[in-house]
Amino acid sequence: MELARATNRSVRLRNRSALLTKLFLDGPLTRQDLVRSTGLSQPAVSNVVADMIDEGLVAEAGAAESDGGRPSMLLRIAPRFAFVIGVDVGETRVRVELFDFAMTLLASVEYPLDPARTEPDLVAGHVLAGIGAVTGQAGVTPGDVLGVGIGVSGVVEQGTEAVVHAQALGWDRVPLERLIGAGTDLPLHIDNGAKTLGQAEMWFGAGRGARHAVFALVGSGVGASVVTNGATYRGASSSAGEWGHTTLVYGGRVCRCGARGCLEAYVGAEAIIDRYREARRGRPVPGEDEESQIAALVAAAETSATARRVLEDTAGYLGAGVANLINLFNPERVVLGGWAAMALGDLLPAVREAAGRQALRQPYEQASIELCRLGVDAVALGAATLPIARFLTEGGVRR
């Protein structure tokens, strides 16, 4: 008897998970849409949906268009059922954003970071301050927050507590989850920023509909998220996707990780600025920070042959890096994101051309290369989906 009850509970949770996931990603939908798309029976869908409406998790969203007869009601995830927080721990700033359950942005705050001062305690303090700031701005109580997702540079070692290894930041086995958890009781979910960007683009952006894709994050540093058969590939210890530290030029420029010739040493924002400074014979690049300096480079290219050559070289290096991704993973799509990729978006045709010269013809012809659609907020948005992904997998049961 107990086994039968446990089996029934397991089936019901699995059905809830399937229906919730479909509504979250593709809603609003009718009950009949859910029957067709999940393969569940009409009674099963009706019973589970009724329960979720009673719980306030699902809401009716008006009548679907009808060619005659009784119109069907559309269903959607209830936007105010819960709230989630997404955090982008970059190398130049910490961005904290609050979303409702429909992923509408309700509040946002940023804290600048000095690249020379990225101590873990300082970063954890900014995250905690940001949580308080965005919940205060939106008038949301901590009890209404499902969880906090955090995207961070470096390798995130998952375990009982997430530990971060980020050589470029000088972080070695930093217990980031413990540091942040000391100041909040909210559930924390920490992952690499490229992986959270990839999840956001898979769910809401340029990756929708793809089963095999690579999402490249180009900012101060460089990383990637590899999605194969719809799931993020993590490797043995979740370090898969460190694309920026693959070798582009053997014995080449010194990378921040200590090695030579890494892709990041050529196409990361810091490296692009360094190459431009060298091309200017040591003269400083105008601008107070990396973002303004990259903007100055792009603007100068309209009149300066030196700036144009730096950008042409950057497109070539980036295209070669993309070709490596195509040859290794045979993706349907390669999506370039991150603030530096967006700032250099006009280089996309040149990047495609360079990738075509370096990649094998057949996999290159099958792959599209495009910019991300979610802009510079993609890392924080993707981080906010981490607690939601857990919630959907568990059938919409809050722990």
Short mmCIF file of C-alpha atoms in Angstrom, two decimals:
data_model
loop_
_atom_site.label_atom_id
_atom_site.label_comp_id
_atom_site.label_asym_id
_atom_site.label_seq_id
_atom_site.Cartn_x
_atom_site.Cartn_y
_atom_site.Cartn_z
CA MET A 1 0.00 0.00 0.00
CA GLU A 2 2.77 2.43 0.95
CA LEU A 3 4.61 1.58 -2.27
CA ALA A 4 1.48 2.30 -4.30
CA ARG A 5 1.02 5.67 -2.56
CA ALA A 6 4.66 6.57 -3.16
CA THR A 7 4.34 5.60 -6.82
CA ASN A 8 1.20 7.70 -7.23
CA ARG A 9 2.92 10.70 -5.61
CA SER A 10 5.91 10.26 -7.89
CA VAL A 11 3.71 10.10 -11.00
CA ARG A 12 1.75 13.15 -9.90
CA LEU A 13 4.91 15.17 -9.29
CA ARG A 14 6.26 14.12 -12.67
CA ASN A 15 3.01 15.23 -14.33
CA ARG A 16 3.10 18.54 -12.46
CA SER A 17 6.69 19.08 -13.55
CA ALA A 18 5.86 18.44 -17.21
CA LEU A 19 2.84 20.75 -17.18
CA LEU A 20 4.56 23.54 -15.23
CA THR A 21 7.61 23.47 -17.47
CA LYS A 22 5.45 23.68 -20.59
CA LEU A 23 3.41 26.58 -19.20
CA PHE A 24 6.49 28.42 -17.99
CA LEU A 25 8.38 28.18 -21.27
CA ASP A 26 5.54 28.28 -23.80
CA GLY A 27 2.45 29.68 -22.04
CA PRO A 28 -0.20 30.84 -22.15
CA LEU A 29 -1.69 27.55 -23.36
CA THR A 30 -5.07 25.86 -23.19
CA ARG A 31 -5.69 22.56 -21.43
CA GLN A 32 -5.99 20.92 -24.84
CA ASP A 33 -2.61 22.38 -25.85
CA LEU A 34 -1.13 20.76 -22.74
CA VAL A 35 -2.69 17.39 -23.57
CA ARG A 36 -1.21 17.50 -27.08
CA SER A 37 2.25 18.72 -26.06
CA THR A 38 2.83 16.53 -22.98
CA GLY A 39 1.06 13.34 -23.99
CA LEU A 40 -0.86 13.28 -20.71
CA SER A 41 -4.53 12.35 -20.69
CA GLN A 42 -7.28 14.97 -20.54
CA PRO A 43 -8.35 13.89 -17.00
CA ALA A 44 -4.74 13.98 -15.75
CA VAL A 45 -4.22 17.48 -17.15
CA SER A 46 -7.54 18.73 -15.77
CA ASN A 47 -6.89 17.34 -12.28
CA VAL A 48 -3.33 18.65 -11.99
CA VAL A 49 -4.24 22.06 -13.43
CA ALA A 50 -7.15 22.38 -10.97
CA ASP A 51 -4.79 21.70 -8.07
CA MET A 52 -2.28 24.27 -9.31
CA ILE A 53 -4.99 26.91 -9.76
CA ASP A 54 -6.15 26.27 -6.17
CA GLU A 55 -2.54 26.72 -4.99
CA GLY A 56 -2.26 30.05 -6.83
CA LEU A 57 0.53 28.67 -9.01
CA VAL A 58 -1.41 28.76 -12.29
CA ALA A 59 -3.97 31.37 -13.37
CA GLU A 60 -6.45 31.68 -16.20
CA ALA A 61 -5.43 34.28 -18.80
CA GLY A 62 -8.59 34.82 -20.83
CA ALA A 63 -10.22 32.88 -23.63
CA ALA A 64 -8.35 31.55 -26.64
CA GLU A 65 -9.53 32.59 -30.07
CA SER A 66 -12.22 30.23 -31.30
CA ASP A 67 -13.72 29.41 -34.70
CA GLY A 68 -17.01 28.59 -33.03
CA GLY A 69 -18.30 26.70 -30.06
CA ARG A 70 -17.25 27.17 -26.47
CA PRO A 71 -13.89 28.96 -26.26
CA SER A 72 -11.07 27.33 -24.31
CA MET A 73 -9.45 29.17 -21.42
CA LEU A 74 -5.78 30.04 -21.66
CA LEU A 75 -3.57 29.17 -18.68
CA ARG A 76 -0.32 30.75 -17.55
CA ILE A 77 2.03 30.71 -14.60
CA ALA A 78 0.72 33.17 -11.97
CA PRO A 79 3.20 36.10 -12.08
CA ARG A 80 2.87 36.95 -8.38
CA PHE A 81 3.12 33.39 -7.09
CA ALA A 82 6.74 33.99 -6.14
CA PHE A 83 9.75 36.14 -6.98
CA VAL A 84 13.33 35.31 -7.93
CA ILE A 85 16.59 37.22 -7.77
CA GLY A 86 19.36 36.98 -10.35
CA VAL A 87 22.91 38.18 -9.72
CA ASP A 88 25.66 38.79 -12.28
CA VAL A 89 29.04 38.86 -10.54
CA GLY A 90 31.20 40.29 -13.30
CA GLU A 91 34.75 41.55 -13.16
CA THR A 92 33.77 45.22 -13.28
CA ARG A 93 30.42 45.23 -11.45
CA VAL A 94 27.87 43.24 -9.49
CA ARG A 95 24.36 43.48 -10.93
CA VAL A 96 21.38 42.31 -8.83
CA GLU A 97 17.89 42.01 -10.36
CA LEU A 98 14.47 41.00 -9.02
CA PHE A 99 11.89 39.28 -11.25
CA ASP A 100 8.33 38.09 -10.77
CA PHE A 101 7.40 34.54 -11.76
CA ALA A 102 6.70 35.63 -15.34
CA MET A 103 10.31 36.89 -15.48
CA THR A 104 9.27 40.54 -15.61
CA LEU A 105 12.05 42.74 -14.25
CA LEU A 106 10.81 44.60 -11.16
CA ALA A 107 13.97 46.12 -9.65
CA SER A 108 17.68 46.33 -10.39
CA VAL A 109 20.81 47.69 -8.74
CA GLU A 110 24.51 47.74 -9.66
CA TYR A 111 27.71 48.03 -7.63
CA PRO A 112 30.91 48.91 -9.52
CA LEU A 113 33.95 46.72 -8.90
CA ASP A 114 37.56 47.79 -9.16
CA PRO A 115 39.25 44.98 -11.13
CA ALA A 116 42.18 45.34 -8.75
CA ARG A 117 39.91 44.77 -5.72
CA THR A 118 37.64 41.76 -6.17
CA GLU A 119 37.99 40.27 -2.70
CA PRO A 120 35.36 37.59 -2.03
CA ASP A 121 34.10 39.33 1.13
CA LEU A 122 33.53 42.55 -0.84
CA VAL A 123 31.65 40.71 -3.59
CA ALA A 124 29.51 38.83 -1.05
CA GLY A 125 28.71 42.15 0.65
CA HIS A 126 27.56 43.66 -2.64
CA VAL A 127 25.32 40.64 -3.34
CA LEU A 128 23.72 40.88 0.11
CA ALA A 129 23.26 44.64 -0.19
CA GLY A 130 21.70 44.13 -3.61
CA ILE A 131 19.24 41.55 -2.30
CA GLY A 132 18.08 44.01 0.33
CA ALA A 133 17.93 46.87 -2.16
CA VAL A 134 15.84 45.16 -4.86
CA THR A 135 13.38 43.58 -2.45
CA GLY A 136 12.99 46.95 -0.75
CA GLN A 137 12.43 48.77 -4.06
CA ALA A 138 9.71 46.31 -5.10
CA GLY A 139 8.12 45.92 -1.66
CA VAL A 140 8.74 42.16 -1.69
CA THR A 141 9.25 40.25 1.56
CA PRO A 142 11.98 37.58 1.80
CA GLY A 143 9.32 34.91 2.34
CA ASP A 144 7.99 35.59 -1.16
CA VAL A 145 11.39 35.01 -2.80
CA LEU A 146 11.85 31.50 -4.16
CA GLY A 147 15.61 31.80 -4.30
CA VAL A 148 18.68 33.69 -5.47
CA GLY A 149 20.65 32.61 -8.52
CA ILE A 150 24.20 33.86 -8.93
CA GLY A 151 26.32 33.78 -12.10
CA VAL A 152 30.03 34.23 -11.45
CA SER A 153 33.32 34.14 -13.37
CA GLY A 154 35.42 31.01 -13.09
CA VAL A 155 34.82 27.35 -12.34
CA VAL A 156 31.99 26.65 -9.89
CA GLU A 157 32.53 23.38 -8.05
CA GLN A 158 29.13 22.07 -6.97
CA GLY A 159 28.72 20.16 -3.73
CA THR A 160 27.11 20.69 -0.34
CA GLU A 161 28.32 24.29 -0.77
CA ALA A 162 29.36 25.89 -4.07
CA VAL A 163 33.07 26.71 -4.23
CA VAL A 164 34.51 29.06 -6.87
CA HIS A 165 37.90 28.79 -8.58
CA ALA A 166 38.67 31.94 -10.58
CA GLN A 167 42.35 32.39 -11.37
CA ALA A 168 41.77 35.70 -13.16
CA LEU A 169 40.25 37.12 -9.97
CA GLY A 170 42.84 35.54 -7.71
CA TRP A 171 40.17 33.25 -6.22
CA ASP A 172 41.21 29.74 -5.20
CA ARG A 173 38.53 27.53 -3.64
CA VAL A 174 36.49 30.51 -2.45
CA PRO A 175 33.46 29.31 -0.42
CA LEU A 176 31.18 31.90 -2.03
CA GLU A 177 27.93 30.18 -1.06
CA ARG A 178 29.00 30.12 2.58
CA LEU A 179 30.06 33.78 2.51
CA ILE A 180 26.73 34.93 1.06
CA GLY A 181 24.69 32.43 3.06
CA ALA A 182 26.03 33.92 6.28
CA GLY A 183 23.94 37.01 5.56
CA THR A 184 20.70 35.55 4.20
CA ASP A 185 18.38 32.59 4.72
CA LEU A 186 17.26 32.60 1.08
CA PRO A 187 18.15 29.50 -0.98
CA LEU A 188 21.26 30.15 -3.06
CA HIS A 189 22.07 28.67 -6.49
CA ILE A 190 25.53 29.47 -7.92
CA ASP A 191 26.84 28.69 -11.40
CA ASN A 192 29.30 29.96 -13.96
CA GLY A 193 28.12 33.14 -15.69
CA ALA A 194 28.48 31.74 -19.21
CA LYS A 195 26.26 28.83 -18.22
CA THR A 196 23.57 31.14 -16.79
CA LEU A 197 23.72 33.23 -19.98
CA GLY A 198 23.31 30.02 -21.98
CA GLN A 199 20.28 28.97 -19.96
CA ALA A 200 18.62 32.36 -20.42
CA GLU A 201 19.18 32.27 -24.17
CA MET A 202 17.95 28.66 -24.39
CA TRP A 203 14.76 29.49 -22.50
CA PHE A 204 13.95 32.98 -23.80
CA GLY A 205 16.39 34.07 -26.51
CA ALA A 206 18.52 33.00 -29.45
CA GLY A 207 18.73 29.37 -28.35
CA ARG A 208 15.01 28.60 -28.32
CA GLY A 209 14.23 25.53 -30.40
CA ALA A 210 17.86 24.37 -30.62
CA ARG A 211 19.06 21.05 -29.21
CA HIS A 212 22.78 21.60 -29.85
CA ALA A 213 24.21 25.08 -29.28
CA VAL A 214 27.17 26.94 -27.86
CA PHE A 215 26.75 30.24 -26.03
CA ALA A 216 29.91 32.33 -25.86
CA LEU A 217 30.30 35.05 -23.25
CA VAL A 218 32.76 37.79 -24.23
CA GLY A 219 33.31 40.43 -21.58
CA SER A 220 36.38 41.24 -19.53
CA GLY A 221 37.00 37.51 -19.71
CA VAL A 222 35.78 34.85 -22.12
CA GLY A 223 33.78 31.67 -21.49
CA ALA A 224 31.20 29.41 -23.08
CA SER A 225 28.27 27.15 -22.30
CA VAL A 226 27.92 24.01 -24.39
CA VAL A 227 24.40 22.61 -24.77
CA THR A 228 24.10 19.13 -26.22
CA ASN A 229 20.77 17.42 -26.77
CA GLY A 230 19.09 20.21 -24.80
CA ALA A 231 21.22 19.90 -21.65
CA THR A 232 24.24 21.90 -20.50
CA TYR A 233 27.44 19.86 -20.73
CA ARG A 234 29.43 20.24 -17.50
CA GLY A 235 32.23 17.68 -17.60
CA ALA A 236 33.66 15.83 -14.62
CA SER A 237 33.73 18.79 -12.23
CA SER A 238 31.59 21.44 -13.95
CA SER A 239 34.54 23.21 -15.60
CA ALA A 240 33.50 22.42 -19.18
CA GLY A 241 33.19 25.53 -21.33
CA GLU A 242 36.39 27.36 -20.34
CA TRP A 243 36.71 28.37 -23.99
CA GLY A 244 38.67 31.50 -23.15
CA HIS A 245 41.54 29.35 -21.90
CA THR A 246 41.88 27.21 -24.99
CA THR A 247 45.11 27.95 -26.87
CA LEU A 248 44.80 30.20 -29.90
CA VAL A 249 48.53 30.99 -30.40
CA TYR A 250 51.10 28.62 -28.90
CA GLY A 251 53.56 30.69 -26.86
CA GLY A 252 51.56 33.83 -27.59
CA ARG A 253 50.37 36.70 -25.41
CA VAL A 254 50.34 36.20 -21.64
CA CYS A 255 46.86 35.48 -20.32
CA ARG A 256 45.57 36.51 -16.91
CA CYS A 257 45.40 32.81 -15.99
CA GLY A 258 49.21 32.62 -16.30
CA ALA A 259 49.35 30.62 -19.52
CA ARG A 260 50.35 31.98 -22.93
CA GLY A 261 48.29 32.25 -26.08
CA CYS A 262 44.81 31.76 -24.61
CA LEU A 263 41.87 32.99 -26.67
CA GLU A 264 41.00 35.36 -23.80
CA ALA A 265 44.42 37.01 -24.19
CA TYR A 266 43.28 38.17 -27.65
CA VAL A 267 39.52 38.75 -27.52
CA GLY A 268 38.70 39.53 -23.87
CA ALA A 269 37.95 43.22 -23.37
CA GLU A 270 41.08 43.77 -21.30
CA ALA A 271 43.20 42.13 -24.00
CA ILE A 272 41.58 44.12 -26.83
CA ILE A 273 42.32 47.35 -24.96
CA ASP A 274 45.92 46.23 -24.35
CA ARG A 275 46.40 45.48 -28.06
CA TYR A 276 44.95 48.86 -28.98
CA ARG A 277 47.27 50.59 -26.49
CA GLU A 278 50.26 48.78 -27.99
CA ALA A 279 49.13 49.75 -31.50
CA ARG A 280 49.00 53.37 -30.27
CA ARG A 281 52.65 52.98 -29.18
CA GLY A 282 51.79 53.00 -25.51
CA ARG A 283 49.46 55.97 -25.49
CA PRO A 284 46.54 55.46 -23.06
CA VAL A 285 43.17 54.47 -24.51
CA PRO A 286 40.52 57.13 -23.77
CA GLY A 287 37.90 56.15 -21.21
CA GLU A 288 37.54 55.60 -17.48
CA ASP A 289 36.77 51.87 -17.61
CA GLU A 290 36.79 48.93 -20.00
CA GLU A 291 33.33 49.62 -21.38
CA SER A 292 34.10 53.24 -22.24
CA GLN A 293 37.49 52.25 -23.68
CA ILE A 294 35.94 49.64 -25.99
CA ALA A 295 33.38 52.26 -27.04
CA ALA A 296 36.25 54.67 -27.79
CA LEU A 297 37.96 52.03 -29.93
CA VAL A 298 34.79 51.38 -31.93
CA ALA A 299 34.23 55.11 -32.46
CA ALA A 300 37.87 55.69 -33.47
CA ALA A 301 37.64 52.99 -36.14
CA GLU A 302 35.54 55.34 -38.27
CA THR A 303 38.60 57.52 -38.90
CA SER A 304 41.64 55.64 -37.59
CA ALA A 305 43.38 52.89 -39.58
CA THR A 306 45.04 51.71 -36.37
CA ALA A 307 41.72 51.22 -34.59
CA ARG A 308 40.25 49.49 -37.67
CA ARG A 309 43.19 47.07 -37.79
CA VAL A 310 42.72 46.18 -34.10
CA LEU A 311 39.04 45.47 -34.70
CA GLU A 312 39.79 43.45 -37.85
CA ASP A 313 42.30 41.36 -35.91
CA THR A 314 39.76 40.91 -33.12
CA ALA A 315 37.17 39.62 -35.57
CA GLY A 316 39.74 37.21 -36.99
CA TYR A 317 40.75 35.88 -33.58
CA LEU A 318 37.14 35.55 -32.47
CA GLY A 319 36.19 33.82 -35.74
CA ALA A 320 39.02 31.32 -35.25
CA GLY A 321 37.77 30.64 -31.73
CA VAL A 322 34.22 30.12 -33.04
CA ALA A 323 35.55 27.75 -35.72
CA ASN A 324 37.10 25.64 -32.96
CA LEU A 325 33.70 25.43 -31.26
CA ILE A 326 32.07 24.37 -34.53
CA ASN A 327 34.69 21.73 -35.24
CA LEU A 328 34.58 20.34 -31.69
CA PHE A 329 30.85 20.35 -30.91
CA ASN A 330 28.99 20.49 -34.26
CA PRO A 331 26.34 22.93 -32.92
CA GLU A 332 23.26 24.17 -34.73
CA ARG A 333 23.95 27.64 -33.36
CA VAL A 334 26.80 29.61 -31.88
CA VAL A 335 25.48 32.61 -29.94
CA LEU A 336 27.82 35.44 -28.97
CA GLY A 337 26.85 37.30 -25.80
CA GLY A 338 28.36 39.39 -23.02
CA TRP A 339 28.79 43.15 -22.91
CA ALA A 340 31.93 43.20 -25.08
CA ALA A 341 30.35 41.01 -27.77
CA MET A 342 27.35 43.33 -27.84
CA ALA A 343 29.61 46.41 -28.08
CA LEU A 344 31.46 44.79 -30.98
CA GLY A 345 28.27 43.55 -32.66
CA ASP A 346 29.10 45.23 -35.97
CA LEU A 347 31.99 42.77 -36.32
CA LEU A 348 29.58 39.82 -36.65
CA PRO A 349 29.86 39.53 -40.48
CA ALA A 350 33.67 39.53 -40.23
CA VAL A 351 33.54 36.95 -37.41
CA ARG A 352 31.36 34.70 -39.57
CA GLU A 353 33.75 35.09 -42.50
CA ALA A 354 36.79 34.26 -40.36
CA ALA A 355 35.02 31.24 -38.84
CA GLY A 356 34.19 30.03 -42.34
CA ARG A 357 37.85 30.15 -43.33
CA GLN A 358 38.93 28.11 -40.30
CA ALA A 359 36.10 25.64 -39.71
CA LEU A 360 35.44 22.43 -41.59
CA ARG A 361 33.00 23.19 -44.39
CA GLN A 362 30.20 20.73 -43.58
CA PRO A 363 29.69 21.57 -39.86
CA TYR A 364 30.18 25.29 -40.61
CA GLU A 365 27.41 25.24 -43.20
CA GLN A 366 25.04 23.63 -40.68
CA ALA A 367 25.71 26.21 -37.95
CA SER A 368 24.39 29.74 -37.58
CA ILE A 369 26.49 32.37 -35.79
CA GLU A 370 24.49 35.14 -34.18
CA LEU A 371 24.36 37.66 -31.36
CA CYS A 372 22.46 36.94 -28.17
CA ARG A 373 18.98 38.47 -27.99
CA LEU A 374 18.80 39.25 -24.28
CA GLY A 375 21.57 41.84 -24.12
CA VAL A 376 23.79 42.60 -21.17
CA ASP A 377 21.19 41.36 -18.65
CA ALA A 378 21.39 37.77 -19.90
CA VAL A 379 23.72 36.53 -17.13
CA ALA A 380 21.52 37.90 -14.32
CA LEU A 381 18.33 36.74 -16.06
CA GLY A 382 19.77 33.27 -16.51
CA ALA A 383 20.91 33.21 -12.89
CA ALA A 384 17.35 34.01 -11.82
CA THR A 385 16.15 30.91 -13.68
CA LEU A 386 18.31 28.62 -11.50
CA PRO A 387 15.84 28.47 -8.57
CA ILE A 388 12.97 28.23 -11.07
CA ALA A 389 14.59 25.28 -12.84
CA ARG A 390 14.85 23.45 -9.51
CA PHE A 391 11.24 24.33 -8.70
CA LEU A 392 9.96 23.07 -12.06
CA THR A 393 11.96 19.84 -11.80
CA GLU A 394 10.50 19.19 -8.35
CA GLY A 395 6.94 19.58 -9.58
CA GLY A 396 6.30 23.05 -8.20
CA VAL A 397 6.81 22.08 -4.57
CA ARG A 398 8.57 24.68 -2.42
CA ARG A 399 11.21 23.25 -0.10
#
